[in-house]
Structure formats: structure tokens, C-alpha cells
XYZ file of C-alpha atoms in Angstrom:
576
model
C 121.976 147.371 122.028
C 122.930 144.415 124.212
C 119.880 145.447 126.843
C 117.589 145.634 124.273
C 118.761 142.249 123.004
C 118.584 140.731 126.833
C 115.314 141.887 127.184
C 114.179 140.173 124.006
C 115.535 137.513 124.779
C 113.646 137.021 128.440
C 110.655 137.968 126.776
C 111.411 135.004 124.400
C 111.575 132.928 127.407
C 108.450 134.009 128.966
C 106.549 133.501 126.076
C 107.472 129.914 126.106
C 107.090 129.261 129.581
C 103.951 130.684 129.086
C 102.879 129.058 126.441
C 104.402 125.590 127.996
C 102.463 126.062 131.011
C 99.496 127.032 128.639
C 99.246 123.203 127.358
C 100.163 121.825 130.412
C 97.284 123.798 131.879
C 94.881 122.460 129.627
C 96.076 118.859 128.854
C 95.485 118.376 133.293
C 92.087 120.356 133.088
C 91.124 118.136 130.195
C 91.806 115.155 131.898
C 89.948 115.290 134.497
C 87.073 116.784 132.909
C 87.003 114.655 129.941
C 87.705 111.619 132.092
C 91.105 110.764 129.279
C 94.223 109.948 130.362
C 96.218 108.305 127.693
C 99.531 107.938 129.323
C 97.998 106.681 133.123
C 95.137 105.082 131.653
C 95.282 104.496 127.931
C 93.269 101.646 127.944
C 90.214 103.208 129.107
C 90.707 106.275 127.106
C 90.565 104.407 124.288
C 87.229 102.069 125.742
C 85.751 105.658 126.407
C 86.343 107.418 122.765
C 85.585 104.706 121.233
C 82.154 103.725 122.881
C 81.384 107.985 122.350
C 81.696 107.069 118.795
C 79.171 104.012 118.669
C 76.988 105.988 120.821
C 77.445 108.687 118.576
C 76.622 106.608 115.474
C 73.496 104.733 117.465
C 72.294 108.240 118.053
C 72.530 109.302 114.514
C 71.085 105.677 113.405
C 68.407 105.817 115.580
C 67.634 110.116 114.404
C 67.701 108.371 110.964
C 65.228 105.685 111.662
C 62.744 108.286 113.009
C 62.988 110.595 109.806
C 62.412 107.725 107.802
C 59.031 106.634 109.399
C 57.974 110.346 109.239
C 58.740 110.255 105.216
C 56.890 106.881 104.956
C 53.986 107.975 106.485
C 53.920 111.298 105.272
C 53.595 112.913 108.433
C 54.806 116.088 108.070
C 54.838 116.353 104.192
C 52.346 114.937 101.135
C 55.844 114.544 99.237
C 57.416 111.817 101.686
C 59.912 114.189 103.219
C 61.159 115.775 106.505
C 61.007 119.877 106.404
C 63.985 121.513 107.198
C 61.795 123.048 110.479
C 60.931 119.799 112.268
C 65.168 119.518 113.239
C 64.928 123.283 112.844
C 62.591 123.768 116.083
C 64.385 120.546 117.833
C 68.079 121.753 117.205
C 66.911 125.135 118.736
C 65.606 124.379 121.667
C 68.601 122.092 122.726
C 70.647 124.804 121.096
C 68.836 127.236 123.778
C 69.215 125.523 126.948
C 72.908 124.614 125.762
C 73.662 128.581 125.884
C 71.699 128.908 129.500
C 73.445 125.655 130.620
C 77.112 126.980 129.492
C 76.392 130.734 131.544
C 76.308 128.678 134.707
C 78.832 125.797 133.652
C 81.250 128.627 132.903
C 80.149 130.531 136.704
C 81.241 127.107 138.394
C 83.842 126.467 136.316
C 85.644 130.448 136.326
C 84.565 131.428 139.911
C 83.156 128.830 141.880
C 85.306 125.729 141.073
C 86.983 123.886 144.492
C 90.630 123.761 142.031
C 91.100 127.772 142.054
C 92.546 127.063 145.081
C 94.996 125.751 143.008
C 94.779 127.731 140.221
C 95.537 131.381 142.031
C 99.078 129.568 142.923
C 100.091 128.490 139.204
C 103.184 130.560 138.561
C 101.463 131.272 135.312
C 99.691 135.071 134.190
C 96.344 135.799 134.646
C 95.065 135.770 130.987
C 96.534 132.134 130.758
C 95.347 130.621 133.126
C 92.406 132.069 131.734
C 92.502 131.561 128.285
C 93.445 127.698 129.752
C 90.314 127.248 131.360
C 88.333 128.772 128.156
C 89.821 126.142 125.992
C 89.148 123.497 128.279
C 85.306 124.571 128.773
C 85.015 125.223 124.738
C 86.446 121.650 123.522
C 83.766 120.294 126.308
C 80.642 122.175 124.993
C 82.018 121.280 121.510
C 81.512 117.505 122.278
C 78.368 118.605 124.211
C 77.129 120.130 121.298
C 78.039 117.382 118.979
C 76.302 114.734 120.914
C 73.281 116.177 121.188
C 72.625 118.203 118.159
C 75.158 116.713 115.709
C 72.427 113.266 115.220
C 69.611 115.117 114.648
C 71.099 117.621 112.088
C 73.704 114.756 110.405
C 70.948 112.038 110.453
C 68.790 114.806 108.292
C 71.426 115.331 106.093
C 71.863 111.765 105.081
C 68.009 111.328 104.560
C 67.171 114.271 102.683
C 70.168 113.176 100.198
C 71.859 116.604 100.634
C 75.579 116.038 99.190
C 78.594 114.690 101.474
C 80.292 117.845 101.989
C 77.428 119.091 103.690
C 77.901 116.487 106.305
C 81.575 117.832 106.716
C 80.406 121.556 106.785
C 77.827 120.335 110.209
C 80.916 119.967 112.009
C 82.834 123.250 111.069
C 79.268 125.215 111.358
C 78.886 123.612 114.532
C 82.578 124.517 115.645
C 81.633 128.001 115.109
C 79.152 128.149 116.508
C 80.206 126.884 119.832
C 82.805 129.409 119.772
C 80.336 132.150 119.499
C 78.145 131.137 122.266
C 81.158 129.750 124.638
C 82.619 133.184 124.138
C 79.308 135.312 124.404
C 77.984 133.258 127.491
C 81.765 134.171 129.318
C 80.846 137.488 129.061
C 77.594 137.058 130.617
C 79.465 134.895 133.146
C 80.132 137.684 135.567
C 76.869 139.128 135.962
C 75.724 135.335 136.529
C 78.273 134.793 139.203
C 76.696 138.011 141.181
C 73.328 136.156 140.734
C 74.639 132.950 141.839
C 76.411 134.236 144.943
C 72.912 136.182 145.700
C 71.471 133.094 145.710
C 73.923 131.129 147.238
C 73.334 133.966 150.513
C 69.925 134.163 150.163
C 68.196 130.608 150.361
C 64.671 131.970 150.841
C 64.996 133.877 147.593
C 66.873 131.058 145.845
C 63.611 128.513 146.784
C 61.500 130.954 145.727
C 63.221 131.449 142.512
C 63.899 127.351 142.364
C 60.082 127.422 142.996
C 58.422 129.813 140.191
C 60.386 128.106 137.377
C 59.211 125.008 138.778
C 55.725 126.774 138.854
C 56.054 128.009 135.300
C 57.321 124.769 133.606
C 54.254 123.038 135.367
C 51.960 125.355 133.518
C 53.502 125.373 130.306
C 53.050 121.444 130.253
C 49.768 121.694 131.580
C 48.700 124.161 128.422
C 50.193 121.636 126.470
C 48.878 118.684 127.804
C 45.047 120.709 127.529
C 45.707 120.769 123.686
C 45.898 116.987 122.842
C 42.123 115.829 122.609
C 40.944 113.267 124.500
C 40.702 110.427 121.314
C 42.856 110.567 118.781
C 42.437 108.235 115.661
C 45.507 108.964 112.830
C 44.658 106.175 111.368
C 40.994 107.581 109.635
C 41.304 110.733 110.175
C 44.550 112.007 109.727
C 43.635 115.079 108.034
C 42.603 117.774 110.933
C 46.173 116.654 112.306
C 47.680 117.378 109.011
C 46.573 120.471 108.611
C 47.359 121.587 111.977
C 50.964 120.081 111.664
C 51.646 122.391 108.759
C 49.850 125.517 109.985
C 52.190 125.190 113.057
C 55.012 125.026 110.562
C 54.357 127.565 108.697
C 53.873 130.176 111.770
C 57.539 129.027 112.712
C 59.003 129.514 109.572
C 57.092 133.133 109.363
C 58.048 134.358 112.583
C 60.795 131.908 113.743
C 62.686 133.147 110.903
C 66.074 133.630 112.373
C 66.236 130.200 113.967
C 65.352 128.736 110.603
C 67.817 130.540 109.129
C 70.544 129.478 111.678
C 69.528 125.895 111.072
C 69.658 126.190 107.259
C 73.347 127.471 108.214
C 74.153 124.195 109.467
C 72.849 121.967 107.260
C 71.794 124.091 104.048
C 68.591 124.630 102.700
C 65.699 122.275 101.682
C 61.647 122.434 99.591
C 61.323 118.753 98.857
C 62.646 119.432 95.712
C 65.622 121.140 95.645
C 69.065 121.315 97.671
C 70.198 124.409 98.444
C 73.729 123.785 99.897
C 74.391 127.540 101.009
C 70.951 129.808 101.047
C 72.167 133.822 100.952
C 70.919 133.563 104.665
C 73.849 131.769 105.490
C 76.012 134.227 104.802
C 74.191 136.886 106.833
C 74.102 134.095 109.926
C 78.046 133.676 109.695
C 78.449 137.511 109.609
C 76.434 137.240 112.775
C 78.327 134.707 114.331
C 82.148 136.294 113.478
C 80.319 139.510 114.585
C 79.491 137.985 117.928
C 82.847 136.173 117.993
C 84.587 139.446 117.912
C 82.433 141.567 120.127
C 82.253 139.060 123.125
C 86.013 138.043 122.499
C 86.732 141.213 122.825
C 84.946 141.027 126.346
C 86.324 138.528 127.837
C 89.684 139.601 127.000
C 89.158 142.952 128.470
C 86.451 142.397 131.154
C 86.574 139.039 132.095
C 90.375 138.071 131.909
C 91.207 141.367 134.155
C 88.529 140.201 136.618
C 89.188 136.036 136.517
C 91.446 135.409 139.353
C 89.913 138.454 142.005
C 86.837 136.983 141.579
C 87.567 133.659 141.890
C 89.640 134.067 145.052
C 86.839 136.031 146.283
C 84.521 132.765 145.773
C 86.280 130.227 148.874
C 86.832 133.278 150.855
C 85.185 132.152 154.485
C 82.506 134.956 154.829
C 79.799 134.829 157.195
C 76.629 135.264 154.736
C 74.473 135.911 158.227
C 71.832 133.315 156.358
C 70.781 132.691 159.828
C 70.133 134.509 162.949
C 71.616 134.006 166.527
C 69.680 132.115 169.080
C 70.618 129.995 172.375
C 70.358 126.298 171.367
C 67.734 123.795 172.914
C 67.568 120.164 173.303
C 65.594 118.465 170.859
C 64.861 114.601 170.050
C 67.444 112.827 168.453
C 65.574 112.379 165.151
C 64.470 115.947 165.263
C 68.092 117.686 165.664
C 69.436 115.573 162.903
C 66.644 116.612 160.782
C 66.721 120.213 161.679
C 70.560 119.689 160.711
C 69.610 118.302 157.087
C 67.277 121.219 156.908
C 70.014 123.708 157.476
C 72.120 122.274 154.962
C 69.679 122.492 152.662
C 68.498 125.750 153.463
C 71.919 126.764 152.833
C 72.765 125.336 149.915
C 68.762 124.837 147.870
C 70.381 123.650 144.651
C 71.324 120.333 145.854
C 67.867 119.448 146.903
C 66.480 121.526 144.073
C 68.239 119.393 141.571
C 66.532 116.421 142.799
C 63.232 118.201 143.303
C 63.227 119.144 139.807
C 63.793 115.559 138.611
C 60.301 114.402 140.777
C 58.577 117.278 139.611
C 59.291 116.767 136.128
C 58.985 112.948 136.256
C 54.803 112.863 137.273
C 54.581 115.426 134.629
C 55.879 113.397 132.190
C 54.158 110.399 132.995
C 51.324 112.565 132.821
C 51.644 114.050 129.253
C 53.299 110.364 128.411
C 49.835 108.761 129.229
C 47.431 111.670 128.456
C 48.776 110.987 124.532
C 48.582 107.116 124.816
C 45.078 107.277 126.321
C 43.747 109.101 123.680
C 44.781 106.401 121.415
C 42.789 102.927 120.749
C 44.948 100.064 121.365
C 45.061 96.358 121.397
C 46.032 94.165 124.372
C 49.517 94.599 122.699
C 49.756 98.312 123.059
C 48.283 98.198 126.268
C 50.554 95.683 127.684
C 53.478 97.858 125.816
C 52.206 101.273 127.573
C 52.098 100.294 131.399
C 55.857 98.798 130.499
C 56.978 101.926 129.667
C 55.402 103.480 132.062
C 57.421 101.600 134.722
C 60.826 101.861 133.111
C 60.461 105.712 132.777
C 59.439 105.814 136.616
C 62.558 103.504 137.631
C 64.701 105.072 135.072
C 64.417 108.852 136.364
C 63.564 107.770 140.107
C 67.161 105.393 140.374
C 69.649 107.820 138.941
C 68.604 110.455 141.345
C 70.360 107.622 143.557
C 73.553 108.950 141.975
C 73.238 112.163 144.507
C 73.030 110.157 147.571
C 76.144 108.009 146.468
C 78.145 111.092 146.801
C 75.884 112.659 149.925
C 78.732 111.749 152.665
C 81.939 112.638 151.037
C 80.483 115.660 150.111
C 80.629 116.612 154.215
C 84.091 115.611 154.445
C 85.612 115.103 157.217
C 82.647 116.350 159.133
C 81.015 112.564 159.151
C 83.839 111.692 161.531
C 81.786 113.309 164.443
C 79.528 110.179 164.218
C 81.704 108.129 166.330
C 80.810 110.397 169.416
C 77.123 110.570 168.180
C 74.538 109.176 171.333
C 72.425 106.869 169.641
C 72.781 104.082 167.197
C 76.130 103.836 164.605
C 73.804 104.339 161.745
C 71.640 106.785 162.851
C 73.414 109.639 161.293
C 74.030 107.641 158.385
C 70.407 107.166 157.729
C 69.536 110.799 158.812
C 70.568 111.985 155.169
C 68.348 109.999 152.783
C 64.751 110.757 154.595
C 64.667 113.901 152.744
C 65.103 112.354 149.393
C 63.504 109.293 150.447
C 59.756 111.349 150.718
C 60.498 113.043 148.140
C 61.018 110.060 145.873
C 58.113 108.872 147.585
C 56.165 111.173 146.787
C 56.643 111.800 143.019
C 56.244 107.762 142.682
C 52.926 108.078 144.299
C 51.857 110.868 142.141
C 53.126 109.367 138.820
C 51.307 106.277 139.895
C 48.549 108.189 140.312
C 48.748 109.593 137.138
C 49.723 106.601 135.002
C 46.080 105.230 137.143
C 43.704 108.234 136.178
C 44.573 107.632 132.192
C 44.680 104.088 132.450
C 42.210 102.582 135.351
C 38.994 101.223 133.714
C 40.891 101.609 129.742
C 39.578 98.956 127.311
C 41.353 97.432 124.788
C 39.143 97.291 120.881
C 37.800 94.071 122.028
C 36.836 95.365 125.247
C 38.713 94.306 127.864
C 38.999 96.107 130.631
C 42.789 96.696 131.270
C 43.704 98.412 134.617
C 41.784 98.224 137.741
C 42.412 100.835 140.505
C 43.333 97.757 142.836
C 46.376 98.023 140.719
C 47.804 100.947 141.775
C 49.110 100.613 145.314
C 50.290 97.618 144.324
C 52.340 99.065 141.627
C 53.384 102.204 143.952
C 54.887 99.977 146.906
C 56.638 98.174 144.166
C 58.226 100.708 142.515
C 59.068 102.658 145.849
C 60.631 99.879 147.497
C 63.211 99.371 144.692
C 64.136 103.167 144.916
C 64.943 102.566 148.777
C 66.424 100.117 148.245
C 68.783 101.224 145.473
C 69.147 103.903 147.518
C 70.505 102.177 150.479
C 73.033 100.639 148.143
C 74.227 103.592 146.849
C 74.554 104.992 150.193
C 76.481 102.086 150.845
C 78.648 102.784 147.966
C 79.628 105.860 149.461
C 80.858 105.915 153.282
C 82.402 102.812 152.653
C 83.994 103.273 148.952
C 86.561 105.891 150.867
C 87.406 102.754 153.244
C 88.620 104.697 156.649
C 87.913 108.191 155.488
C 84.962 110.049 154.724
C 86.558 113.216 153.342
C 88.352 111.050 150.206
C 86.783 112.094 146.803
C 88.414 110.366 144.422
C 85.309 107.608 144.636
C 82.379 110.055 143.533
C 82.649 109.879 139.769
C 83.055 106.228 139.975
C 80.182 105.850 142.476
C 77.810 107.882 140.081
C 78.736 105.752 137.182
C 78.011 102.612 139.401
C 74.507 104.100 140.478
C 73.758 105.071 136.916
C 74.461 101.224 135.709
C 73.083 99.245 138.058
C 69.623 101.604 137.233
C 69.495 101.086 134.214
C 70.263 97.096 134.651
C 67.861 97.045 137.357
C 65.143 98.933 135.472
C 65.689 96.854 131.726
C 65.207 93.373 134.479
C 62.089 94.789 136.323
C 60.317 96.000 133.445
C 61.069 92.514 130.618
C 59.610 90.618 134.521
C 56.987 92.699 134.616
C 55.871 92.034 130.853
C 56.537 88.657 130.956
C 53.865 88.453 133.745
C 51.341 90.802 132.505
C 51.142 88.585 129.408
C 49.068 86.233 130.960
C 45.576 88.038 130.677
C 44.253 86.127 133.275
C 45.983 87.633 136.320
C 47.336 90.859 136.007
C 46.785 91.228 139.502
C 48.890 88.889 140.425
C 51.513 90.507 137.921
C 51.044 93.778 139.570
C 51.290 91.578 143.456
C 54.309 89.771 142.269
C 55.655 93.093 141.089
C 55.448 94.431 144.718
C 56.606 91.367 146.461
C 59.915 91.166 144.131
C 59.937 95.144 144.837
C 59.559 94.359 148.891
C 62.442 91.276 148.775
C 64.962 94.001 146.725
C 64.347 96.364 149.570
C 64.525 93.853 152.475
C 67.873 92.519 150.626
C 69.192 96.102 150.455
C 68.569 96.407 154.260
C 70.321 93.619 155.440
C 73.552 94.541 153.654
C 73.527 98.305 153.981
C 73.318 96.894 158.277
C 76.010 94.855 157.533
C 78.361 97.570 155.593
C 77.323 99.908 158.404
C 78.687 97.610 161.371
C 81.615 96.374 159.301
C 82.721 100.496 158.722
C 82.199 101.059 162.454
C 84.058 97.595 163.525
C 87.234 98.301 161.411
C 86.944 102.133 162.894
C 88.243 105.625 161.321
């Protein structure tokens, strides 16, 4: 009796060591993920919840605003109201990529995260450390989720008039939901981490597979972009658009049904006349969703939890993946071996370079689509003046926070960047090896999204008839734009292998650089583009607006030089 009532009572203490260690677990993992610390840093905890809120509420003003204008023109309804499948379609295709995006988010996070080498030591169970990591990952797709669906869906509730406990129901509907597809995409996780790790070992099939999505995307854009007509006038003849609008949703709500339905489960159900809080398909969606709550919480408890820790031990394992074959070295040119070296690393890792590809690749196409819509549109000297603004603060917008990737290019060696003091050539050479890639790239996609905003644009008349863009314009406005992105990318370079002061391998600077990059972009691209319309106001030189553009563009660059030299001889002078 008294060994039955020992071993009670060390189970006892187990269980709360476990479950100690449990919120310990997850109050460090949530730290640094969510970036809140309120006993080191309270201050800026509270800075950073409370500016999520105001963003938040700008978000859901802003989703509000746009609902409004559709009722007031009648856009998508004669009665002056938003259907429930115009945030129906939306919410589903964020919804969709937010299930892809948390298969792979939970891969890095479970199996391929550089902490497991910490994690494998806790003196902690398998299944929590586990279920520690699970929490972690759900609260963060829960805010996820939140941000980017919760305006679309709360902003409709408030302008359809549907009653206030509907608004509080988004957030519990919501919360289940995020459970069900956290839970169901851990499940998928391991089959995902075999893909990844195939990919990760075979680079030739990873760019090829990087490449056809790439391929595909282009083509479903292009399809798109062949439906708009080349004029469009809403303003006379509405109708034909009209009646397109509704047959489109009307084939969604026919055959799109379960989407619909998932949507009404959020937010209830509405016909322009009627609010129905709770449709009967709600209640077949939350059987769904408890259904898949169970099933794939039953999986991860019994697949994944038994396999968590092998398989992420197995992931930092050194392993020779034979990527490459064996062959005597030969002397090469300076600039060539460090470029074969930046090849290499590429080759072996594609998705850091096909993260950034993907950003120039989508960026031309969306100037495209951007300006195959506005030149099918008659506009003013107004709208045109308004059009090639936003034209240039898209470009500078996407092609400046790519920037954020080369402010974290040289810790991300380590200690390797070290070498460079026994390098033969000049101190920065190996410094500046690393951004040619990006830098053509960059260059490239400019070009081309030049080129594009140049074939909608070049010869365009306003109604009076005034010609608008010449094509004299566009290598003017191309050298521009590309000499800010060097040169924001030489100061974010800059931010980097000097931010760590005498050591390269320090990381504690990356999330901090990023935000930096991602600031001064957006402060950079807001000045450029209220210079630029300032200048192109007066009609009677926009080329000198456009030559002015490129000469500020040229004296950013030339500024950037000079300092990145400077930071470059001052690292090198004050030594490793």
C-alpha cells in the first residue's frame, strides 16, 4: 500500500514538472517568435500589441470603406449590398494558401528548425515538447489568421448590419478553425518534410520544381490578363460588366458550394434581405471541422508525436547529400571563383534565391495586369499623373524589401566570412561578391516592369488628348528606379557585416536589420514617389520629371557607395 502510494506520488511530481516545463516551453518559444517579452522588454511589448491593434482596426476600416463604395455604386448588387460570395471567394483563397503556408511553416518549425539542437536536450518527454511547439505554432497562425482574414469577414459584418454577436462568433469560428487546419496540416507535416529534404538534396529537381510553379502562375495571370478588354467604360456601359459579375457569382455559389458554406459559418448567412445568423449549413461545417479536429488530432498524437524528436535530430545530422561530384580544382579569375562559389551556394540551397526570384517574377506581372486594367480605362491628366505614381511605388515597394535578404546574406555564413582577411584581392571584394546575383536579378525585373508599365502607357492620351508617356521616358525611369535598389542595397549590406561589430557569425542583428530594411523602403519609396508627382505636375516637362527622377536615383546610389567604402575600410581597420 505504501509503494503504490510512492509511486503516485512521483507520478504526481512528474506531471507537474511536466506540465511546468510545458509553459515554460512555450512562454520562451513564444517570445521569440512573437517578438513579446513583457518582463525584459515590456515597453515594446506593449508598443507592438498595441500598434497590431490599430493596424488591425485600419485594416478592418479600410475593408469597410471598400464594401461601402461597392454598395454605393451597386457594383455587385441592384439592392446596394455586398453578397456574402465577394468575402466568400477572398476569405478562401487566403484561407487556402494559409493551410499550404502552415504544412511548410510547421516542416521548419518540427524538423528543420536550428533550436532542436536545443530542444532534443530539454529534460522534458517527447509529446511535450511536442505538444509545446504545437501550441506555440497554433496561437501564431491564430493571429495570422486574424490579421488577414478577420478585416475582411468583421468589416462585412458591420456593413451588412448582421447583429453584434455575430462579430464575437468570427473570432470563436475562426479559433476553430485554425485548430482544424493547424492540426490537419501537422499530420501532413511528415510527408512534407520527406519532400523538403528531397529537395533540399536534389537542387536540379528543386529549380525545376521552383521553376514550373513559376511557369504555371505566369500563365494563369496571363489567361487572366487576356480576359480584361482592351477599353473599358463603367461609366456608360456598365451593364455587360454587370451581368458578367453576377454570372461569375452565381457559378461560385453553384459549384463553390462548400466554400460558401464555410464562409456563411463564419459570419452567417445573407440575400439582401434577410440575416440568417446560423444557416443549417453551419452546423454540417462544424461537424466537419470537430470531425477533422479529432481525426488529425488523433494523428499527430499517434504518428507525429512518436516520430517528432527522431526526425528532427535526423534534420542537422552532417550527411554528405553527394549534390556534387568529385573533380581536381583549377585556377580561375578572381571574379569567376567567387561567383562559381555564390553559384554553389545557391545550387545547394535554391530556396533562398528562389524566394527572391519569385518576388521579380511576380512584380513585372503585376505591373503588367496593374496597367493592362488602367489602360483600358479613359482618364484625365489626373488619373494619368495618379497611374505612373503608383506604378513607381509598387516597383520600389516590392524591389526594396527584397533588400531585407541581403541584410541578413553575411551572418547567414557565419563564421565562414572570417576567411576574407586572407582573401588576395581587395577587402571588399568578397563582400561585394554576394549581391551581383540579386543585383541582375533586380535588374532585370525593373527593366521588364518598366517595360511593361511603357507598352500600356507610351503614346496614352488623356480625354483632351494629350499625349502622356513618350518611350524616351523609359530608360530614364529604369536607371532611376535601379539605382535606388543598389543603392538600398548597399546599405543594407552595410547593415549587416557591420551590425555584428567584430563578428560575422552573431545573429542576434537579423530581425532588427530586416525591420530596418523594411522601413527605410517604405520611407524611401512614400519620398520618391510624392517627388516624383510633384514634378510630373508641371505638364510642360515631364521629361525633365522623368531626368530629375534618374539623377536623384544616380546621387542615392553614388551616396550609398561612398559610405558602404567607408563601412567596409572602417570593419577591416578595427579588424576581427
Amino acid at each position: 500500500m505504501e509503494l503504490s502510494l510512492a509511486q503516485k506520488q512521483i507520478k504526481k511530481e512528474e506531471r507537474k514538472r511536466e506540465c511546468a516545463g510545458f509553459f515554460s516551453l512555450v512562454h520562451m518559444l513564444l517570445s521569440d517568435r512573437m517578438k513579446l517579452s513583457f518582463k525584459s522588454k515590456p515597453k515594446d511589448s506593449i508598443l507592438r500589441l498595441v500598434l497590431s491593434v490599430v493596424l488591425f482596426a485600419a485594416l478592418t476600416a479600410i475593408c469597410y470603406g471598400i464594401y461601402f463604395v461597392f454598395g454605393t455604386f451597386h457594383i455587385f448588387s441592384l439592392l446596394g449590398y455586398t453578397p456574402l460570395e465577394v468575402p466568400s471567394i477572398i476569405t478562401n483563397i487566403v484561407l487556402a494558401l494559409t493551410f499550404l503556408g502552415a504544412i511548410f511553416g510547421l516542416v521548419k518549425m518540427l524538423y528543420l528548425s536550428p533550436d532542436n539542437r536545443l530542444m532534443i536536450t530539454y529534460p522534458l518527454q517527447n509529446r511535450t515538447i511536442f505538444a509545446a511547439r504545437m501550441s506555440v505554432y497554433f496561437i501564431s497562425e491564430y493571429v495570422r489568421v486574424l490579421t488577414t482574414v478577420g478585416p475582411i469577414l468583421l468589416a462585412f459584418l458591420l456593413g451588412q448590419g448582421f447583429p453584434w454577436y455575430m462579430c464575437l462568433w468570427l473570432f470563436l469560428a475562426l479559433l476553430i478553425f485554425t485548430i482544424a487546419i493547424t492540426l490537419a496540416a501537422a499530420a501532413l507535416s511528415i510527408p512534407g518534410y520527406f519532400v523538403v529534404i528531397f529537395l533540399k538534396k536534389n537542387s536540379l529537381v528543386a529549380s525545376v520544381f521552383y521553376i514550373l510553379i513559376f511557369a504555371g502562375f505566369i500563365g494563369v495571370v496571363s489567361w487572366f490578363m487576356s480576359l480584361i478588354p482592351n477599353e473599358i467604360d463603367i461609366f456608360t456601359n456598365w451593364g455587360p460588366y454587370f451581368t458578367k459579375l453576377q454570372s461569375g457569382l452565381h457559378w461560385y455559389r453553384s459549384n463553390m458550394a462548400a466554400f460558401y458554406d464555410l464562409t456563411a459559418f463564419l459570419t452567417g448567412d445573407f440575400d439582401g434581405f434577410h440575416v440568417t445568423p446560423f444557416p443549417l449549413s453551419s452546423l454540417y461545417v462544424l461537424l466537419t471541422l470537430l470531425g477533422t479536429i479529432a481525426v488529425f488530432g488523433f494523428l499527430a498524437y499517434s504518428v507525429v508525436n512518436s516520430m517528432y524528436l527522431r526526425l528532427a535530430s535526423q534534420s542537422f545530422e552532417f550527411e554528405n547529400d553527394k549534390a556534387f561530384s568529385r573533380h581536381h580544382n583549377r585556377p580561375r579569375k578572381w571574379f569567376f571563383a567567387q561567383m562559381a562559389k555564390e553559384t554553389v551556394l545557391v545550387a545547394k540551397n535554391p530556396s533562398s534565391l528562389m524566394s527572391t526570384f519569385g518576388i521579380f517574377v511576380f512584380l513585372p506581372i503585376l505591373i503588367a495586369l496593374m496597367n493592362k486594367i488602367f489602360g483600358a480605362m479613359s482618364t484625365n491628366t489626373r488619373g494619368n499623373l495618379l497611374i505612373s505614381c503608383a506604378n513607381v511605388l509598387i516597383i520600389m515597394l516590392v524591389s526594396l524589401n527584397t533588400n531585407s535578404g541581403v541584410a541578413t546574406a553575411y551572418s547567414e555564413e557565419g563564421r565562414a566570412f572570417s576567411l576574407d582577411r586572407v582573401y588576395p584581392r581587395h577587402q571588399g571584394a568578397i563582400l561585394t561578391s554576394k549581391l551581383v546575383i540579386p543585383a541582375l536579378i533586380g535588374a532585370v525585373s525593373i527593366i521588364v516592369s518598366c517595360l511593361a508599365y511603357g507598352d500600356i502607357n507610351v503614346g496614352k492620351t488623356d480625354i483632351y488628348g494629350n499625349v502622356w508617356t513618350e518611350f524616351a521616358y523609359i530608360p530614364l525611369l529604369a536607371i532611376g528606379l535601379i539605382a535606388f535598389y543598389f543603392g538600398h542595397m548597399l546599405f543594407a549590406a552595410g547593415l549587416d557585416f557591420t551590425a555584428s561589430g567584430r563578428n560575422f557569425a552573431a545573429k542576434t542583428g537579423e530581425s532588427k536589420n530586416e525591420r530596418i530594411v523594411f522601413a527605410t523602403s517604405f520611407v524611401l519609396s512614400v519620398f520618391e514617389v510624392l517627388i516624383f508627382y510633384m514634378m510630373l505636375q508641371d505638364s510642360s516637362s515631364r521629361f525633365a520629371a522623368y531626368l530629375k527622377l534618374m539623377l536623384i536615383g544616380i546621387g542615392f546610389l553614388a551616396l550609398n557607395v561612398v559610405l558602404y567604402l567607408k563601412k567596409i575600410k572602417y570593419v577591416y581597420k578595427e579588424g576581427d
